Short mmCIF file of C-alpha atoms in Angstrom, two decimals:
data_model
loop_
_atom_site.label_atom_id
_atom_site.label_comp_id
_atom_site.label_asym_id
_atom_site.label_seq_id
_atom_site.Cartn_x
_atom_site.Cartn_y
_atom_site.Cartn_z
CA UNK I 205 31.50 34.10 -31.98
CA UNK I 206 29.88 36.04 -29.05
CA UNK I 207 30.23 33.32 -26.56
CA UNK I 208 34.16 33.10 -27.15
CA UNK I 209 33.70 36.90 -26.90
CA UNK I 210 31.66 37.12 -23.72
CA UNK I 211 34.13 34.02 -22.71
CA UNK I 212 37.51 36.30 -23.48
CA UNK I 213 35.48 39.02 -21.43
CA UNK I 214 34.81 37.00 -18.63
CA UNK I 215 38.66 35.68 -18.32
CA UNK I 216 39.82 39.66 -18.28
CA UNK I 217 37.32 40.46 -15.79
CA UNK I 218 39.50 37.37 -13.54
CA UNK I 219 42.27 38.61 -14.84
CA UNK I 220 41.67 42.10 -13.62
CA UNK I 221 40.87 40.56 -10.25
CA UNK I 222 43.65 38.83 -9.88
CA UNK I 223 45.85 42.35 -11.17
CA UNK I 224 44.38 44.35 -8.95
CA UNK I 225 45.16 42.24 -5.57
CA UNK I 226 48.50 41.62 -6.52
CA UNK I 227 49.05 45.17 -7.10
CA UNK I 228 47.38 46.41 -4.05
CA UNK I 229 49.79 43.40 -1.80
CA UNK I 230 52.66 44.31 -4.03
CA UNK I 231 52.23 47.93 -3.23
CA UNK I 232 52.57 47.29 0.83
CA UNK I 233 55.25 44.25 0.89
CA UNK I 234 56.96 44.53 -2.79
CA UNK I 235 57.68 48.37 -3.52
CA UNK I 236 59.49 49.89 -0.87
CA UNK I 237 59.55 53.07 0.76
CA UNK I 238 60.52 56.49 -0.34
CA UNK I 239 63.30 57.77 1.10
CA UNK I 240 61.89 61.14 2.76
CA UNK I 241 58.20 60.38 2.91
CA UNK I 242 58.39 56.46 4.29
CA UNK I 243 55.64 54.55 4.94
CA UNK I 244 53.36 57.50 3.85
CA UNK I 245 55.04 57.60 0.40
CA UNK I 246 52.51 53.70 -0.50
CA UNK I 247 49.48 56.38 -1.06
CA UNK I 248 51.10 56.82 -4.65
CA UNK I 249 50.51 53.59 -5.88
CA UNK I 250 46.83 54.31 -5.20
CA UNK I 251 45.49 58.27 -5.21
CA UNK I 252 47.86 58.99 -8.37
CA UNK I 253 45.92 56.56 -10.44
CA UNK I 254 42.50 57.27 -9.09
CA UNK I 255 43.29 61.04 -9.68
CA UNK I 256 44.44 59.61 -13.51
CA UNK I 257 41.53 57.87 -13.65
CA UNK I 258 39.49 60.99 -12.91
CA UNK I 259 40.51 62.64 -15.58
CA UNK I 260 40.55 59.79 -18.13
CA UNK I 261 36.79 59.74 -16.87
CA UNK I 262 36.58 63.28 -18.11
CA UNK I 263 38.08 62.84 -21.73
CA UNK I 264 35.99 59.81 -22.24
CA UNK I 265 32.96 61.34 -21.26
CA UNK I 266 34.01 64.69 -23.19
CA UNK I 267 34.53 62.03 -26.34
CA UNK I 268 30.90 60.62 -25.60
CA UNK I 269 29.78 64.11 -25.35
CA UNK I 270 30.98 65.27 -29.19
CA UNK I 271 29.89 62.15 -30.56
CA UNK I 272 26.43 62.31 -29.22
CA UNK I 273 25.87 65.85 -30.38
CA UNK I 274 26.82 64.30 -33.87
CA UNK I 275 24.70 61.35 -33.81
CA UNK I 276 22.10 61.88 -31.40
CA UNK I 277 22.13 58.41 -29.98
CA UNK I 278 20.59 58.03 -26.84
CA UNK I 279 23.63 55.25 -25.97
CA UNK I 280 26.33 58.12 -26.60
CA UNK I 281 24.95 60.09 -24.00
CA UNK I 282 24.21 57.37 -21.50
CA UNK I 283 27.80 56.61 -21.88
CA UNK I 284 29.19 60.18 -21.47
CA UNK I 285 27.02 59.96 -17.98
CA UNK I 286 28.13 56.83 -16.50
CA UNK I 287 32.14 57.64 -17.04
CA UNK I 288 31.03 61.08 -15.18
CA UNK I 289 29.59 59.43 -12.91
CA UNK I 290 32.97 56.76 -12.48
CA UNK I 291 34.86 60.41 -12.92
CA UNK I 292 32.98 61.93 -9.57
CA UNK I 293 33.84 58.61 -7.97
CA UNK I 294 37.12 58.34 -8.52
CA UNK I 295 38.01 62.18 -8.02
CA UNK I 296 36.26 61.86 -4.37
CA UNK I 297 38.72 58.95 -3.72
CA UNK I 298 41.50 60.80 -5.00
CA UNK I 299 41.05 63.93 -2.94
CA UNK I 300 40.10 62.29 0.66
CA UNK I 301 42.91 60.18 0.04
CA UNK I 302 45.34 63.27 -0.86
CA UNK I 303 43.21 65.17 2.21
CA UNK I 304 44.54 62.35 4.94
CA UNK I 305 47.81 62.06 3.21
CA UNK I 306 48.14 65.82 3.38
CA UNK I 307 47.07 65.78 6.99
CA UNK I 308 49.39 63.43 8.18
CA UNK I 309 52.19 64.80 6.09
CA UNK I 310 51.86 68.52 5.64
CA UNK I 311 49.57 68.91 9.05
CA UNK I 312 46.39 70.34 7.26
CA UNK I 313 44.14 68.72 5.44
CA UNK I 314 43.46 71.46 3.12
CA UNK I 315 45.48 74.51 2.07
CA UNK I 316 44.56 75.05 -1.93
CA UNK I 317 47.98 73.69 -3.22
CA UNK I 318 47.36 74.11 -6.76
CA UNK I 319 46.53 70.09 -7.68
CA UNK I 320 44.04 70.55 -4.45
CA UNK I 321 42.77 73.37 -6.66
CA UNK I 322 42.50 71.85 -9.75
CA UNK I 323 40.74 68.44 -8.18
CA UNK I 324 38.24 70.91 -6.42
CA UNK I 325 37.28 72.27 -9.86
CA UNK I 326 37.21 68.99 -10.97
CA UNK I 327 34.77 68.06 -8.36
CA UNK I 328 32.82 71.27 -8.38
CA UNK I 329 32.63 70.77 -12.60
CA UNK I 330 31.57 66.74 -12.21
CA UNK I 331 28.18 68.14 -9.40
CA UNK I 332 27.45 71.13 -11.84
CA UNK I 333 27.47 68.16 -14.65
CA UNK I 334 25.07 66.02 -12.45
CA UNK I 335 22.97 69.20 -11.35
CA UNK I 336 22.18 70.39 -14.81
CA UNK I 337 21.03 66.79 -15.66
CA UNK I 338 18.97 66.37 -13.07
CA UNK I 339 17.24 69.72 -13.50
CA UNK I 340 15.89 68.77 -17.75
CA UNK I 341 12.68 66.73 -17.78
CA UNK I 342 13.48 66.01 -21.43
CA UNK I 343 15.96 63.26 -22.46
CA UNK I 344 17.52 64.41 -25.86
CA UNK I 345 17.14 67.95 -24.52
CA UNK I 346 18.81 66.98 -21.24
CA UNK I 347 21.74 64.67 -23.39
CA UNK I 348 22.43 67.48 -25.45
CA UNK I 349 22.62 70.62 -23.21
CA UNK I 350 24.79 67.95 -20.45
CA UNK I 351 27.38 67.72 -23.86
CA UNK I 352 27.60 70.91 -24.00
CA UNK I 353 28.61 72.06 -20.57
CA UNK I 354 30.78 69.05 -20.44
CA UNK I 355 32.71 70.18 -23.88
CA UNK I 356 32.81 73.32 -22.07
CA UNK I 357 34.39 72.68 -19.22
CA UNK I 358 36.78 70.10 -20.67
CA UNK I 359 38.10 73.13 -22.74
CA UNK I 360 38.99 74.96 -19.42
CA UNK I 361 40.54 72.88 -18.13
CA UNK I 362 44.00 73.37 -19.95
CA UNK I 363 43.93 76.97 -18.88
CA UNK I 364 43.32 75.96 -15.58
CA UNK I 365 46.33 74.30 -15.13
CA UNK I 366 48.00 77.24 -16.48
CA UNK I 367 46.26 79.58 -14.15
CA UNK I 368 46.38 77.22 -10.87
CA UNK I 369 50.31 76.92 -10.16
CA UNK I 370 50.01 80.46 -10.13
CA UNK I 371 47.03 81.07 -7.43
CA UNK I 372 49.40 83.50 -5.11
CA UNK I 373 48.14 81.59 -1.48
CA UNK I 374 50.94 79.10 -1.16
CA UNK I 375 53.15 76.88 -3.03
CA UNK I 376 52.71 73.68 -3.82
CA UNK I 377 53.68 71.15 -1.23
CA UNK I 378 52.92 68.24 -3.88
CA UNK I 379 56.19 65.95 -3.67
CA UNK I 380 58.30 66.79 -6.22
CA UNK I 381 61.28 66.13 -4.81
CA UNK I 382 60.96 61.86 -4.04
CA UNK I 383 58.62 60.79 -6.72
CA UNK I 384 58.60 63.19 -9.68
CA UNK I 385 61.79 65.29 -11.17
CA UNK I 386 61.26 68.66 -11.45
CA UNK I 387 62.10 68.65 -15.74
CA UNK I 388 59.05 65.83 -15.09
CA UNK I 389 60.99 63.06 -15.06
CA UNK I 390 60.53 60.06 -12.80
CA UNK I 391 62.96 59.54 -9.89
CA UNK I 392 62.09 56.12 -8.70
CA UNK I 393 63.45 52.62 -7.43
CA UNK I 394 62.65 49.90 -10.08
CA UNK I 395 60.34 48.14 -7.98
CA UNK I 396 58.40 51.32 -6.90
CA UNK I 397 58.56 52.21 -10.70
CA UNK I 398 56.93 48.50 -11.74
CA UNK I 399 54.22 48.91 -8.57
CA UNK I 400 53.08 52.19 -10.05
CA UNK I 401 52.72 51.29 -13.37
CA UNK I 402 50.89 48.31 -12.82
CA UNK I 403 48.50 49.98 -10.60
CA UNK I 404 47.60 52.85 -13.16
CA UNK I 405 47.02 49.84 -15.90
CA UNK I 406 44.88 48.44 -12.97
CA UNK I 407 42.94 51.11 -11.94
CA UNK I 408 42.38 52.25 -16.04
CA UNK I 409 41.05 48.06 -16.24
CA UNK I 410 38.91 49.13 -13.48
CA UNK I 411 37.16 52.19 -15.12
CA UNK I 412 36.76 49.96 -18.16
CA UNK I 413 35.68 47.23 -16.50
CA UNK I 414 32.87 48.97 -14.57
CA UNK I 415 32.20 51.24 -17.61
CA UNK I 416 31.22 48.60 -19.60
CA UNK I 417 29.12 46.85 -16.80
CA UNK I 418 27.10 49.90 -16.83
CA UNK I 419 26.56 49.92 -20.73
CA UNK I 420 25.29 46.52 -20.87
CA UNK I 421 22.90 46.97 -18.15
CA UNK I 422 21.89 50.03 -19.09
CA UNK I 423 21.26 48.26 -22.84
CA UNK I 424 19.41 45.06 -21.13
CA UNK I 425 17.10 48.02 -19.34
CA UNK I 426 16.81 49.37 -23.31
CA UNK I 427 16.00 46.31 -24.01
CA UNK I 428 13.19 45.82 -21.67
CA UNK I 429 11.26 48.59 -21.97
CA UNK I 430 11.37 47.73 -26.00
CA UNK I 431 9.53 44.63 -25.02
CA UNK I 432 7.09 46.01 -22.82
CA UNK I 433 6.24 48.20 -25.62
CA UNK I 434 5.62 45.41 -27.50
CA UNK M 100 30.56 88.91 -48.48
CA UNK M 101 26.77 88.96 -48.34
CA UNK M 102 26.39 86.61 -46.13
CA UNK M 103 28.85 88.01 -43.69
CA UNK M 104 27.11 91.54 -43.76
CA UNK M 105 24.42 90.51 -43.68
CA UNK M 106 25.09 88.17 -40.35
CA UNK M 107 26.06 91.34 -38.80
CA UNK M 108 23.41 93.28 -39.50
CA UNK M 109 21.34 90.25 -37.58
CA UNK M 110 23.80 91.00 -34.40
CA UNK M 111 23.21 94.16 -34.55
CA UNK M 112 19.69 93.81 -35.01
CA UNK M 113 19.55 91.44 -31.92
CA UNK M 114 21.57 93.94 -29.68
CA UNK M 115 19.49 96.45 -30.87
CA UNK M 116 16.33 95.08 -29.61
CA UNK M 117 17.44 93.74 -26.25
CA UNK M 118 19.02 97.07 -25.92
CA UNK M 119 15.32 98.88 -26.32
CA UNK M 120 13.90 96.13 -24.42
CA UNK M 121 16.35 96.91 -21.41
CA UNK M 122 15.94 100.68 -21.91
CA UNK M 123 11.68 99.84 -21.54
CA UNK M 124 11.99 98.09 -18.26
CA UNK M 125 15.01 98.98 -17.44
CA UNK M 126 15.28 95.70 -15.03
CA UNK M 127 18.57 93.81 -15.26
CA UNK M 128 20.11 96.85 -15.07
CA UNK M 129 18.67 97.91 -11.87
CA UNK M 130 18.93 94.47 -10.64
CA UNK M 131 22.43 94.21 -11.18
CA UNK M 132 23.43 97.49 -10.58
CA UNK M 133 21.49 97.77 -7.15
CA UNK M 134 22.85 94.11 -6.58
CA UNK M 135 26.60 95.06 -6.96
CA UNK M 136 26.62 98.51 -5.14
CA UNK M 137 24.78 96.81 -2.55
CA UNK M 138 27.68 93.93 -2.11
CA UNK M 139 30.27 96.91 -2.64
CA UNK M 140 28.53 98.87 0.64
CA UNK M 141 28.84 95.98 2.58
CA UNK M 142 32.61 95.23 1.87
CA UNK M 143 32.89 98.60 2.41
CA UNK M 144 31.65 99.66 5.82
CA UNK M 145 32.60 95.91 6.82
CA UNK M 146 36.52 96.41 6.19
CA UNK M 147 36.42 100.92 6.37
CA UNK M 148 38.29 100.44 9.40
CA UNK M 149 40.91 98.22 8.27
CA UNK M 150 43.57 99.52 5.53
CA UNK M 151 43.72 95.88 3.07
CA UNK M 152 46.29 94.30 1.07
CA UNK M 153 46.24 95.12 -2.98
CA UNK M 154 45.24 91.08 -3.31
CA UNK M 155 42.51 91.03 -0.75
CA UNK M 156 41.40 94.40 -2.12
CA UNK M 157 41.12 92.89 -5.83
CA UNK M 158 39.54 89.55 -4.24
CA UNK M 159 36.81 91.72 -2.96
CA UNK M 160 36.32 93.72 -5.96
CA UNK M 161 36.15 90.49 -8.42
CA UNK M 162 34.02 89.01 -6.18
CA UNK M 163 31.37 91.78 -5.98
CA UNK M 164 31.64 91.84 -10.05
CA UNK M 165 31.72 88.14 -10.35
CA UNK M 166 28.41 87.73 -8.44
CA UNK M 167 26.65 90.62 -9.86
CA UNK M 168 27.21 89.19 -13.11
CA UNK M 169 25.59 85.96 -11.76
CA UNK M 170 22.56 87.99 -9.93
CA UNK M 171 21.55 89.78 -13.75
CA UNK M 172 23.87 88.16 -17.02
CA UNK M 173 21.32 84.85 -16.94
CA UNK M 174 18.29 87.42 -17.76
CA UNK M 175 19.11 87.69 -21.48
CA UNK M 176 18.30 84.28 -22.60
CA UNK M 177 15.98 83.21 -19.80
CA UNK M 178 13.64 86.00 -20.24
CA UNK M 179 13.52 84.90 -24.05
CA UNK M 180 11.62 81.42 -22.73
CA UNK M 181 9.64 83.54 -20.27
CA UNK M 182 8.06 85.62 -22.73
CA UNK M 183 8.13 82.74 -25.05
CA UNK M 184 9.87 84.87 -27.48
CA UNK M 185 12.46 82.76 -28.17
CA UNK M 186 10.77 80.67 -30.83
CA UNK M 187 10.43 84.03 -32.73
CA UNK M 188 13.92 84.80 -31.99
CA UNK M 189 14.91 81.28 -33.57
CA UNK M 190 12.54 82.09 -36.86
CA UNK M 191 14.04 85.65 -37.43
CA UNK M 192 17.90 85.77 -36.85
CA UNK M 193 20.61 82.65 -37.38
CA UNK M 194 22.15 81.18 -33.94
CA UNK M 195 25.60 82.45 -34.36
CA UNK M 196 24.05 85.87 -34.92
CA UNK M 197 21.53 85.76 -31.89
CA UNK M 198 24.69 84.46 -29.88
CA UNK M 199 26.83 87.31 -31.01
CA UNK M 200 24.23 89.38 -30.64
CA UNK M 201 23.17 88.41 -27.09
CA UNK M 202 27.51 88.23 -26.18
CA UNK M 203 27.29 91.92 -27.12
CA UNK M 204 24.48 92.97 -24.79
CA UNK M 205 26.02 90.87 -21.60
CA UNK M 206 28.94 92.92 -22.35
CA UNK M 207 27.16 96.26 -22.52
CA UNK M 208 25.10 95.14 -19.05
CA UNK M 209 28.90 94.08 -17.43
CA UNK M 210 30.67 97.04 -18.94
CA UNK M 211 28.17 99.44 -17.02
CA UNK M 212 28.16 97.80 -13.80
CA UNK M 213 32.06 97.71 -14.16
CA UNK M 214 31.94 101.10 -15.28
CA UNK M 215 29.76 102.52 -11.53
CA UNK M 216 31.75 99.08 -9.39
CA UNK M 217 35.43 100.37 -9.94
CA UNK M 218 35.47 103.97 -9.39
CA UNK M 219 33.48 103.79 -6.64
CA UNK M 220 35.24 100.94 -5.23
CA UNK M 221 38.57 103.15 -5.21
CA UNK M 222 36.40 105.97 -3.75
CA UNK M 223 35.25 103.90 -1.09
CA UNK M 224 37.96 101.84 -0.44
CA UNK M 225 40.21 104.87 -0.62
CA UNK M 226 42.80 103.26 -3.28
CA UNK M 227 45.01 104.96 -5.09
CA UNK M 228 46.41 102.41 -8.23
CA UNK M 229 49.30 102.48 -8.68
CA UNK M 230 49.25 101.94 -12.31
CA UNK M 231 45.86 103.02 -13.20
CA UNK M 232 46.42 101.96 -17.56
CA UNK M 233 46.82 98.41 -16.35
CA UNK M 234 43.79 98.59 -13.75
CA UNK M 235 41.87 99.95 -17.10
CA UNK M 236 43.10 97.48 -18.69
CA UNK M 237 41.97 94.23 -16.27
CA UNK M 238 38.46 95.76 -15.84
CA UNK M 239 38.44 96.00 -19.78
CA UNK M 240 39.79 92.09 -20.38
CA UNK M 241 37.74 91.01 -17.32
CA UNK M 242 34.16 91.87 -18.29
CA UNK M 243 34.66 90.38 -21.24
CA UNK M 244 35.94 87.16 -19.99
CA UNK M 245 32.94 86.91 -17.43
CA UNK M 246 30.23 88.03 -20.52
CA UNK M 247 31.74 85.54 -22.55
CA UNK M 248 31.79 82.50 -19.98
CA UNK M 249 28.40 83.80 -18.51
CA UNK M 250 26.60 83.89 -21.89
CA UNK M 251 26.47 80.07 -23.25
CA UNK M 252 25.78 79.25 -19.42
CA UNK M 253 23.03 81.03 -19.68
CA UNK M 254 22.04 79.99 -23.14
CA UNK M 255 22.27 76.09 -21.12
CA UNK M 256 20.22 77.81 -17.61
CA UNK M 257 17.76 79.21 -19.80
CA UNK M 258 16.71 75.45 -21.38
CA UNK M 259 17.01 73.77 -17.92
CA UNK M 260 14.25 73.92 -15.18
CA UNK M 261 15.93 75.07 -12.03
CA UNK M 262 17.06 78.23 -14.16
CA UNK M 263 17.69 80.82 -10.75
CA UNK M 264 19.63 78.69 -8.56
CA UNK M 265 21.57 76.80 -11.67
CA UNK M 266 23.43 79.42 -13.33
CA UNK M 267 25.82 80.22 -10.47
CA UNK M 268 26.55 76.21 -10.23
CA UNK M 269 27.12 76.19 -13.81
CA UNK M 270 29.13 78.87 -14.58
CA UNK M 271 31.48 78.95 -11.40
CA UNK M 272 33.36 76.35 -12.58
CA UNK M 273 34.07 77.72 -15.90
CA UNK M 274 34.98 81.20 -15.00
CA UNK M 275 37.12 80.01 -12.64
CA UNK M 276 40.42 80.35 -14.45
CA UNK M 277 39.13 84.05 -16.01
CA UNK M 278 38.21 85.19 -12.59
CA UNK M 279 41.80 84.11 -10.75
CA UNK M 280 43.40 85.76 -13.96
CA UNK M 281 41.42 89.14 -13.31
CA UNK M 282 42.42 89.02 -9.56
CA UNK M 283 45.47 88.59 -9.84
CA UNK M 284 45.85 91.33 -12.93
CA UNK M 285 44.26 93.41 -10.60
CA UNK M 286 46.81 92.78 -7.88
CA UNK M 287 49.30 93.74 -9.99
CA UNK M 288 47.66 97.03 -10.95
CA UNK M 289 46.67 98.60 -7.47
CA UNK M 290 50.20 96.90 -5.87
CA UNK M 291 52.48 98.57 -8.24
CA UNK M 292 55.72 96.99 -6.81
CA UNK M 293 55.20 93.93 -8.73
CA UNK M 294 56.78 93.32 -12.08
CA UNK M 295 54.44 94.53 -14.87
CA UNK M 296 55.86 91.32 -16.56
CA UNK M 297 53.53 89.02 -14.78
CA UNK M 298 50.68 91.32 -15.11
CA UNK M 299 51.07 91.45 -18.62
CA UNK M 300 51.10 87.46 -18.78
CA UNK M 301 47.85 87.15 -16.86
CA UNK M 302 45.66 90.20 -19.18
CA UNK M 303 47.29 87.37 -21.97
CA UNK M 304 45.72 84.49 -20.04
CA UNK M 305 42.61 86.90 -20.02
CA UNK M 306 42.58 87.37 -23.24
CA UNK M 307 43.17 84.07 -24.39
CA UNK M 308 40.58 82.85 -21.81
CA UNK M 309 37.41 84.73 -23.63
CA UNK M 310 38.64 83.78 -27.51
CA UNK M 311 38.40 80.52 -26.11
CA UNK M 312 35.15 80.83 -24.61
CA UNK M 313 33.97 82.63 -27.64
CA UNK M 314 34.99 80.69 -30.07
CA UNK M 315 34.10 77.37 -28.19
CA UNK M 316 30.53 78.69 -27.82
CA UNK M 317 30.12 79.61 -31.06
CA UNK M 318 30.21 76.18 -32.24
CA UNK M 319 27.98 74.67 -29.67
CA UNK M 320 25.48 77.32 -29.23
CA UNK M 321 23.28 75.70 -31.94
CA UNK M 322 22.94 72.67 -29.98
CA UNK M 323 21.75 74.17 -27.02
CA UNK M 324 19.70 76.65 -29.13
CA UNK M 325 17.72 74.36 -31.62
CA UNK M 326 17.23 71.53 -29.74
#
């Protein structure tokens, strides 16, 4: 039973390989480009999904977060950790590559659009997670009070994007017009439409995948120190 | 029915004695008030020469609040673990009380520094609002947006070892969408020409913002308490 489990794991971790190439060859020769943008319009297929991916990262380590203050297990709250720390990760890839994208397109790298504004939060929420953690000696102490603030912020975050569109500096020069409808439909060629989709599935296989490598080292380090005790 | 007056008497009990506790030493209150008429002086003679937009004019005025709050709000639960009170606090009074209780007094501390910031900020600034039931009105909704986020941070500083330089980090984040709802209220009130409409929507936000707050705290402030 747990070798044709580990066995099934090990063929979706090729599988994912595979996925993840084709996507990333299919998203410079397959998809074409968008009419106004170009050749600039390919970042989609790649910092929507890490930006996604960021705040998947988020939920699931919000969902960690609850759970742990209900059970207390240790795992719980190494779990919420490790997807913030995939979160962080991802949401630096998704705003250096929005911050070239926006360079080359919009001529600034930075102007607090309101998604630049919401990712910064995001960002400046994920080190305020990692600071607080790193500042409590003890670990339930430290697992619980880390849930906390990250139930906390999660339940901001809804307001913020209320509150962000309507930051008075500029409008947002986030492409609305090629890529997304303004009633938030989708305005895109089949093949750019396929690209994209596969590429979110890809990059969600991704967090898994590396999510999960973390849990079962962090459980064979568990598992260690239990024999040491020994 | 009890139970319920009896939980109030606790928050009233626990407002009570941080109140006479602040009226002994009288120190967060200095240090906050000193702090924010300090940062208001320094705006001041800074920009005296210039005549500012009603938006940067509410930026600066939010952001003298905002970080007084930061310099003195944290004192009511950390000074709890520094007189190693707080185990005494967590015999006498239920969490939801000593939270209530401790929500009340960041808003009294807030409410008084608001209460010096704002009229001397018109008098310095030499502002005359242009609808001055509205500017009441964001000052009101504001303080108790920036108690309300400010008080589980510092219920979560207060555990943690780094508890100083923390509690800004911490609670930025979170009182981000409070704060941009206060400036821009604010806007609204000392601009005049804009629609009282949109004003209106963001004391709502405001509003809404510290229920949430509030009532999210209120269920997770025994974990951070009794732990």
């Amino acid at each position: 039973m747990l070798t044709r489990c580990a066995r099934l794991l090990t063929g979706l971790k090729w599988f994912l390989g595979v996925w993840m190439t084709v996507v990333v060859i299919a998203a410079f020769f397959y998809a074409p480009a968008a009419r106004n943008l170009g050749q600039m319009s390919r970042i989609i297929y790649f910092h929507i999904p890490a930006a996604w991916v960021t705040v998947l990262a988020f939920l699931v380590c919000t969902v960690y977060s609850a759970k742990y203050l209900r059970s207390r297990r240790a795992e719980d709250d190494a779990a919420a950790s490790f997807s913030a720390e995939l979160g962080l990760l991802f949401c630096v890839i998704a705003t250096v590559s929005g911050s070239i994208f926006a360079k080359a397109i919009w001529g600034s790298y930075w102007n607090w659009d309101p998604r630049e504004t919401s990712i910064f939060i995001l960002l400046l929420i994920y080190g305020a997670y990692f600071a607080l953690r790193s500042s409590v000696d003890d670990p339930a102490r430290r697992g619980s009070l880390a849930a906390v603030y990250g139930i906390l912020a999660f339940v901001t975050v809804p307001l913020l994007v209320f509150v962000a569109p309507r930051i008075p500096a500029v409008q947002s020069l986030h492409p609305d017009g090629p890529i997304l409808v303004a009633d938030g439909g989708l305005d895109m060629d089949a093949r750019m439409m396929t690209v994209f989709i596969s590429s979110l599935a890809g990059f969600t296989g991704l967090f898994v995948w590396v999510f999960s490598l973390r849990m079962r080292a962090w459980h064979l380090v568990q598992r260690l120190a239990h024999r040491q005790e020994d | 029915m009890t139970s319920s007056s009896n939980c109030a008497h606790e928050v009233l009990a626990v407002l009570a004695k941080d109140l006479r506790s602040e009226y002994r030493t009288r120190y967060a209150l200095s240090a906050v008030l000193l702090f924010a008429v300090t940062a208001l002086a320094v705006v001041s003679f800074s920009v005296s020469p210039y005549s500012l937009e009603a938006d940067a004019q509410s930026a600066f005025l939010w952001i003298v609040l905002f970080f007084s709050a930061m310099s003195g709000l944290s004192r009511s639960f950390v000074r709890e673990e520094e007189a190693r009170t707080a185990m005494a606090l967590r015999l006498a009074a239920a969490p939801e009380a000593v939270y209530l209780g401790k929500l009340l007094f960041n808003i009294t501390l807030q409410g008084a520094v608001v209460i010096v910031v704002v009229p001397l900020f018109l008098v310095l600034m030499d502002i005359a609002p242009a609808h001055p039931g509205l500017l009441v009105w964001a000052a009101v909704l504001g303080t108790l947006a920036l108690a309300s986020s400010s008080t589980i941070v510092a219920a979560i500083v207060s555990r943690a070892n780094a508890k100083g330089a923390l509690f800004a980090v911490l609670a930025f984040p979170v009182t981000l969408p409070g704060l941009s709802s206060a400036i821009r209220a604010t806007t609204a009130a000392l601009q005049g020409a804009v629609g009282r409409a949109r004003a209106a929507d963001d004391l709502r936000a405001l509003a809404a913002y510290s229920v949430l707050m509030i009532a999210t705290s209120l269920l997770l402030f025994d974990f951070v308490w009794n732990d």
